[in-house]
Tab-separated table of C-alpha atoms and ligand atoms in Angstrom:
chain	number	residue	atom	x	y	z
A	280	MET	CA	200.839	133.743	176.906
A	281	THR	CA	203.904	135.963	176.665
A	282	GLU	CA	203.431	137.046	173.066
A	283	LEU	CA	200.251	138.656	171.806
A	284	THR	CA	198.872	139.635	168.455
A	285	LYS	CA	196.934	142.885	168.223
A	286	ASN	CA	193.660	140.995	168.163
A	287	GLN	CA	194.616	138.830	171.135
A	288	LEU	CA	195.586	141.961	173.053
A	289	LEU	CA	192.272	143.651	172.210
A	290	GLU	CA	190.359	140.544	173.206
A	291	LEU	CA	192.179	140.476	176.543
A	292	VAL	CA	191.607	144.185	177.223
A	293	ASN	CA	187.942	143.759	176.424
A	294	THR	CA	187.367	140.655	178.547
A	295	LYS	CA	189.633	141.028	181.632
A	296	GLN	CA	187.409	140.975	184.695
A	297	VAL	CA	187.832	140.206	188.390
A	298	ALA	CA	184.293	141.263	189.360
A	299	ALA	CA	180.958	141.829	187.656
A	300	GLY	CA	181.577	145.519	187.071
A	301	ASN	CA	179.013	147.663	185.320
A	302	PRO	CA	177.658	146.123	182.102
A	303	ARG	CA	177.027	149.462	180.399
A	304	ALA	CA	180.497	150.774	181.280
A	305	ARG	CA	181.999	147.507	180.014
A	306	ALA	CA	180.089	147.602	176.739
A	307	LEU	CA	180.928	151.244	176.021
A	308	THR	CA	184.593	150.875	176.967
A	309	GLN	CA	184.915	147.781	174.790
A	310	ARG	CA	183.398	149.561	171.834
A	311	ILE	CA	185.504	152.705	172.203
A	312	VAL	CA	188.793	150.858	172.818
A	313	THR	CA	188.093	148.581	169.853
A	314	ASP	CA	187.442	151.576	167.606
A	315	LEU	CA	190.613	153.318	168.813
A	316	PHE	CA	192.792	150.242	168.322
A	317	LYS	CA	191.396	150.046	164.815
A	318	ALA	CA	191.978	153.734	164.090
A	319	ILE	CA	195.576	153.555	165.352
A	320	ASP	CA	196.260	150.520	163.224
A	321	GLU	CA	194.508	151.610	160.037
A	322	MET	CA	195.851	155.168	160.198
A	323	ASP	CA	199.332	153.947	161.135
A	324	VAL	CA	199.519	156.233	164.191
A	325	SER	CA	203.113	156.624	165.388
A	326	ALA	CA	204.137	156.519	169.043
A	327	ASP	CA	204.980	160.232	168.901
A	328	GLU	CA	201.550	161.018	167.449
A	329	PHE	CA	199.873	158.943	170.142
A	330	TRP	CA	201.748	160.597	173.010
A	331	THR	CA	201.232	164.042	171.481
A	332	ALA	CA	197.511	163.344	171.618
A	333	MET	CA	197.712	162.086	175.226
A	334	ASN	CA	199.675	165.179	176.242
A	335	TRP	CA	196.982	167.315	174.598
A	336	LEU	CA	194.225	165.431	176.464
A	337	GLU	CA	196.047	165.905	179.757
A	338	ARG	CA	196.350	169.651	179.113
A	339	LEU	CA	192.750	169.822	177.925
A	340	GLY	CA	191.516	168.353	181.193
A	341	LYS	CA	193.652	170.709	183.284
A	342	SER	CA	192.476	173.711	181.249
A	343	GLY	CA	188.821	173.056	182.031
A	344	GLN	CA	188.020	173.119	178.313
A	345	ILE	CA	186.459	169.698	177.902
A	346	GLY	CA	183.035	171.288	177.507
A	347	LEU	CA	184.439	173.574	174.830
A	348	ILE	CA	185.819	170.709	172.761
A	349	THR	CA	182.609	168.675	173.072
A	350	ALA	CA	180.677	171.667	171.705
A	351	GLY	CA	183.207	172.385	168.949
A	352	LEU	CA	183.318	168.793	167.769
A	353	GLY	CA	179.528	168.653	167.573
A	354	PHE	CA	178.792	166.330	170.490
A	355	ASP	CA	176.507	168.771	172.326
A	356	ARG	CA	174.402	169.340	169.219
A	357	LEU	CA	174.434	165.600	168.514
A	358	LEU	CA	172.803	164.967	171.891
A	359	ASP	CA	170.124	167.556	171.048
A	360	ILE	CA	169.478	166.032	167.614
A	361	ARG	CA	169.142	162.627	169.275
A	362	ALA	CA	166.754	164.047	171.889
A	363	ASP	CA	164.684	165.608	169.084
A	364	GLU	CA	164.627	162.239	167.295
A	365	ALA	CA	163.499	160.465	170.449
A	366	ASP	CA	160.750	163.065	170.907
A	367	ALA	CA	159.572	162.669	167.317
A	368	LYS	CA	159.442	158.913	167.763
A	369	ALA	CA	157.474	159.275	171.000
A	370	GLY	CA	155.079	161.751	169.370
A	371	ARG	CA	156.224	164.592	171.596
A	372	ALA	CA	156.191	167.810	169.634
A	373	GLY	CA	155.786	171.510	170.181
A	374	GLY	CA	157.231	174.083	172.462
A	375	THR	CA	160.374	176.142	172.217
A	376	PRO	CA	163.201	174.209	170.538
A	377	ARG	CA	166.005	173.063	172.790
A	378	ALA	CA	169.522	174.354	172.204
A	379	ILE	CA	172.768	173.309	173.824
A	380	GLU	CA	173.580	174.448	177.347
A	381	GLY	CA	177.238	175.068	176.602
A	382	PRO	CA	180.023	174.811	179.180
A	383	LEU	CA	179.499	178.179	180.863
A	384	PHE	CA	176.361	177.850	182.996
A	385	VAL	CA	176.761	178.584	186.703
A	386	ALA	CA	173.964	177.709	189.141
A	387	GLY	CA	172.943	180.032	191.950
A	388	ALA	CA	172.537	183.356	190.139
A	389	PRO	CA	170.732	186.087	192.116
A	390	LEU	CA	166.943	185.630	191.964
A	391	SER	CA	164.484	188.424	191.325
A	392	GLN	CA	160.735	188.598	190.844
A	393	GLY	CA	159.287	189.263	187.406
A	394	GLU	CA	162.174	191.319	186.084
A	395	ALA	CA	165.887	191.910	186.464
A	396	ARG	CA	168.715	194.119	185.312
A	397	LEU	CA	171.616	192.022	184.129
A	398	ASP	CA	173.647	195.218	183.881
A	399	GLU	CA	173.185	195.739	187.646
A	400	GLY	CA	172.266	199.396	187.250
A	401	GLU	CA	175.388	200.283	185.257
A	402	PRO	CA	174.222	201.102	181.718
A	403	ARG	CA	176.466	199.532	179.098
A	404	GLY	CA	176.039	199.222	175.346
A	405	GLU	CA	172.723	199.442	173.537
A	406	VAL	CA	169.819	199.298	176.032
A	407	PHE	CA	168.074	196.004	175.413
A	408	VAL	CA	165.001	194.456	176.995
A	409	MET	CA	163.845	190.937	176.382
A	410	GLU	CA	160.364	190.096	177.585
A	411	GLY	CA	157.566	187.646	177.172
A	412	ARG	CA	155.765	184.846	178.919
A	413	VAL	CA	156.363	181.288	179.950
A	414	LEU	CA	153.542	179.138	178.569
A	415	ASP	CA	152.590	175.501	178.487
A	416	LEU	CA	151.633	173.679	175.288
A	417	ASP	CA	147.979	174.712	175.751
A	418	GLY	CA	149.051	178.343	175.759
A	419	GLN	CA	148.350	178.699	179.482
A	420	PRO	CA	150.733	180.979	181.403
A	421	VAL	CA	153.093	179.254	183.809
A	422	ALA	CA	153.031	181.379	186.939
A	423	GLY	CA	156.284	181.392	188.902
A	424	ALA	CA	158.438	179.660	186.282
A	425	LEU	CA	162.138	180.145	186.997
A	426	ILE	CA	164.286	181.473	184.181
A	427	ASP	CA	168.053	181.404	184.400
A	428	VAL	CA	169.569	183.785	181.873
A	429	TRP	CA	173.267	184.231	181.123
A	430	HIS	CA	175.320	185.893	178.416
A	431	ALA	CA	178.750	187.232	177.524
A	432	ASN	CA	180.222	190.658	178.298
A	433	GLU	CA	181.515	193.149	175.708
A	434	GLN	CA	184.650	191.027	175.201
A	435	GLY	CA	182.686	187.817	174.738
A	436	GLY	CA	183.616	186.640	178.241
A	437	TYR	CA	181.381	184.932	180.809
A	438	SER	CA	181.631	185.592	184.552
A	439	HIS	CA	183.318	182.819	186.585
A	440	PHE	CA	185.400	181.951	183.493
A	441	PHE	CA	186.712	185.283	182.191
A	442	PRO	CA	189.164	187.253	184.349
A	443	GLY	CA	188.076	190.534	185.894
A	444	MET	CA	184.330	189.908	185.990
A	445	LYS	CA	182.241	190.022	189.155
A	446	PRO	CA	180.597	186.848	190.492
A	447	TYR	CA	177.320	186.233	188.625
A	448	GLU	CA	177.909	189.250	186.390
A	449	LEU	CA	175.450	188.957	183.462
A	450	ARG	CA	173.746	186.000	185.138
A	451	ARG	CA	170.340	186.209	186.787
A	452	GLN	CA	167.425	184.034	187.746
A	453	VAL	CA	164.072	185.692	187.052
A	454	GLN	CA	160.837	184.274	188.424
A	455	ALA	CA	157.911	184.800	186.072
A	456	ASP	CA	154.969	186.621	187.673
A	457	ALA	CA	151.433	185.301	188.262
A	458	THR	CA	150.608	185.758	184.575
A	459	GLY	CA	153.788	184.024	183.400
A	460	HIS	CA	155.473	187.271	182.384
A	461	TYR	CA	159.192	187.911	182.670
A	462	ARG	CA	161.434	190.685	181.457
A	463	PHE	CA	165.035	191.717	181.852
A	464	ARG	CA	167.245	194.598	180.834
A	465	SER	CA	170.750	194.122	179.556
A	466	PHE	CA	172.725	195.039	176.440
A	467	LEU	CA	173.162	193.159	173.193
A	468	PRO	CA	176.124	190.843	173.740
A	469	PRO	CA	178.703	190.201	171.030
A	470	GLY	CA	179.651	186.718	169.882
A	471	TYR	CA	182.084	184.420	171.628
A	472	ALA	CA	185.512	183.203	170.533
A	473	ILE	CA	187.468	180.304	172.013
A	474	PRO	CA	190.446	181.389	174.133
A	475	PRO	CA	193.689	181.736	172.106
A	476	ASN	CA	196.795	179.753	173.132
A	477	SER	CA	194.715	176.983	174.649
A	478	PRO	CA	194.330	173.258	173.990
A	479	THR	CA	191.061	174.016	172.176
A	480	SER	CA	192.572	176.682	169.904
A	481	GLU	CA	195.517	174.355	169.179
A	482	LEU	CA	193.198	171.679	167.848
A	483	PHE	CA	191.059	174.155	165.935
A	484	GLU	CA	194.148	175.612	164.245
A	485	ALA	CA	195.254	172.114	163.317
A	486	LEU	CA	191.795	171.479	161.870
A	487	GLY	CA	191.746	174.759	159.980
A	488	ARG	CA	188.591	175.817	161.830
A	489	HIS	CA	187.551	179.055	163.496
A	490	GLY	CA	186.260	179.066	167.061
A	491	ASN	CA	183.529	181.704	166.882
A	492	ARG	CA	179.961	181.655	168.080
A	493	PRO	CA	177.381	184.188	166.911
A	494	ALA	CA	175.874	186.558	169.508
A	495	HIS	CA	173.496	184.630	171.763
A	496	ILE	CA	171.778	184.548	175.162
A	497	HIS	CA	171.340	181.350	177.174
A	498	PHE	CA	168.281	180.199	179.137
A	499	LEU	CA	167.338	177.424	181.504
A	500	VAL	CA	163.597	177.466	182.198
A	501	VAL	CA	162.113	175.368	184.992
A	502	ALA	CA	158.595	174.891	186.358
A	503	PRO	CA	156.932	172.101	188.367
A	504	GLY	CA	155.544	169.327	186.188
A	505	LEU	CA	156.983	170.804	183.007
A	506	ARG	CA	159.935	169.653	181.026
A	507	THR	CA	163.036	171.692	181.789
A	508	LEU	CA	163.981	173.756	178.750
A	509	THR	CA	167.597	174.523	177.976
A	510	THR	CA	167.839	176.897	175.063
A	511	GLN	CA	169.509	179.929	173.541
A	512	VAL	CA	168.380	182.785	171.382
A	513	ASN	CA	170.500	184.327	168.674
A	514	ILE	CA	170.688	188.001	167.906
A	515	PRO	CA	170.098	188.596	164.195
A	516	GLY	CA	172.723	190.085	161.931
A	517	ASP	CA	175.793	188.305	163.293
A	518	THR	CA	178.394	187.181	160.722
A	519	TYR	CA	178.570	183.754	162.327
A	520	ILE	CA	174.854	183.128	162.662
A	521	ASP	CA	175.008	180.271	160.146
A	522	ASP	CA	178.574	179.296	160.973
A	523	ASP	CA	178.556	178.683	164.732
A	524	PHE	CA	181.613	176.741	165.896
A	525	ALA	CA	179.285	174.877	168.288
A	526	PHE	CA	176.617	174.198	165.619
A	527	ALA	CA	173.874	175.455	167.966
A	528	THR	CA	171.893	177.945	165.853
A	529	ARG	CA	168.314	176.803	165.203
A	530	ASP	CA	165.240	178.015	163.371
A	531	GLY	CA	162.760	179.556	165.766
A	532	LEU	CA	165.468	180.823	168.084
A	533	ILE	CA	166.568	183.933	166.220
A	534	VAL	CA	164.841	186.828	167.922
A	535	GLU	CA	163.534	189.942	166.221
A	536	LEU	CA	164.762	193.294	167.443
A	537	GLU	CA	162.443	196.289	167.690
A	538	HIS	CA	164.468	199.495	167.756
A	539	GLY	CA	163.299	202.816	169.175
A	540	VAL	CA	160.657	201.421	171.539
A	541	ALA	CA	159.025	204.110	173.702
A	542	PRO	CA	160.234	203.992	177.342
A	543	ALA	CA	156.796	204.324	179.031
A	544	GLY	CA	156.207	201.374	181.355
A	545	TYR	CA	159.891	200.466	181.593
A	546	GLU	CA	160.829	202.954	184.344
A	547	SER	CA	161.504	200.202	186.883
A	548	LEU	CA	164.299	198.999	184.600
A	549	GLY	CA	165.837	202.477	184.628
A	550	ILE	CA	164.741	203.219	181.069
A	551	ASP	CA	163.783	206.787	180.107
A	552	ALA	CA	164.713	206.894	176.414
A	553	PRO	CA	163.883	204.801	173.341
A	554	PHE	CA	165.483	201.364	173.520
A	555	THR	CA	165.717	198.011	171.736
A	556	ARG	CA	163.251	195.270	172.599
A	557	SER	CA	162.725	191.663	171.784
A	558	ARG	CA	159.609	189.690	172.644
A	559	PHE	CA	159.997	185.981	173.190
A	560	ASP	CA	157.730	183.412	174.831
A	561	PHE	CA	159.148	180.212	176.261
A	562	VAL	CA	156.786	177.299	175.626
A	563	LEU	CA	157.373	174.231	177.790
A	564	GLN	CA	156.213	170.671	177.246
A	565	LYS	CA	154.750	168.562	180.027
A	566	ALA	CA	157.342	166.480	181.862
A	567	SER	CA	156.765	162.769	181.559
A	568	ASN	CA	158.741	162.016	184.724
A	569	ASP	CA	160.510	163.778	187.606
A	570	SER	CA	163.885	163.651	185.903
A	571	GLU	CA	162.594	165.702	182.967
A	572	ALA	CA	161.381	168.416	185.346
A	573	SER	CA	164.650	168.527	187.287
A	574	PRO	CA	166.045	172.025	187.745
A	575	ALA	CA	169.616	170.698	187.608
A	576	ALA	CA	171.806	171.647	184.647
A	577	ARG	CA	173.826	169.012	182.839
A	578	MET	CA	176.794	168.554	185.162
A	579	ALA	CA	174.706	168.915	188.338
A	580	ARG	CA	172.454	166.126	187.014
A	581	VAL	CA	175.308	163.645	186.864
A	582	THR	CA	177.393	164.686	189.861
A	583	ALA	CA	174.658	164.923	192.512
B	852	MBD	C1	179.803	179.596	174.638
B	852	MBD	O1	179.384	180.817	175.015
B	852	MBD	C2	178.857	178.691	174.363
B	852	MBD	O2	177.591	179.076	174.477
B	852	MBD	C3	179.213	177.420	173.933
B	852	MBD	C4	178.177	176.450	173.563
B	852	MBD	C5	180.526	177.053	173.828
B	852	MBD	C6	181.472	177.973	174.143
B	852	MBD	C7	181.113	179.232	174.546
B	853	FE	FE1	177.420	181.031	175.273
């Protein structure tokens, strides 16, 4: 067995085993390697092309941008579409639509009761309050639900990823009150653009694609016995609202803005002049098992 055809080689790669291994890992690896062998052969990939791609992958990993590429190539939204399909099949409907987590969540944001100021007392931009309730599918308030909220700064950067920002800047965890109400003050964030001169921007330039996301705010909503909701809202009027590089915009998640809202009742958020408000209720399904109610975000779930 010193000479091998392509098919013999593939067969060997796919069947070599010294121990039982993990059947799922074996099946997936076999499928993916088979597909890649086929793509290389059918598309006549040269050695230089192959090693250019491997060099790019190595740099991608080192850059920490794997979660950016998965979003940009549609994988994150694919998982959501598949989850929606599974729900439809299982007859599970209703509640706030899910939307992708994205690669920029950080656990452990400062917790406050009922309300928070994401601007940490330093007014910036247009004064914006988002408020509403956390409800279950019967419309009952979910007292004490925990809402993680995070969004970009004026340059489209997220704390812990963008230089010069404070830890947990524009990230908070708000606990809904006894009637399920939450509110927070911040400013209307701009959209996001992938970092220039990076492995991600290299690929996007080669694909002739832009790397912009419309203005959005992220949420992770958790309550005992209810299904953890990962979602985002979009701010209306953004050029990219129907052309998100991460394909995450969804009906039902574009908030309405009320301008010139009277400040009475918002003193505790430092508001004494008309401001912009958005009302939004988060509606959570019942969890059908403990895993669905887990407070862990996507990477924490798989690295525990
Ligand atoms: C973001 O802010 C984001 O939400 C996603 C999904 C990808 C990149 C940046
Ligand atoms: Fe984002």
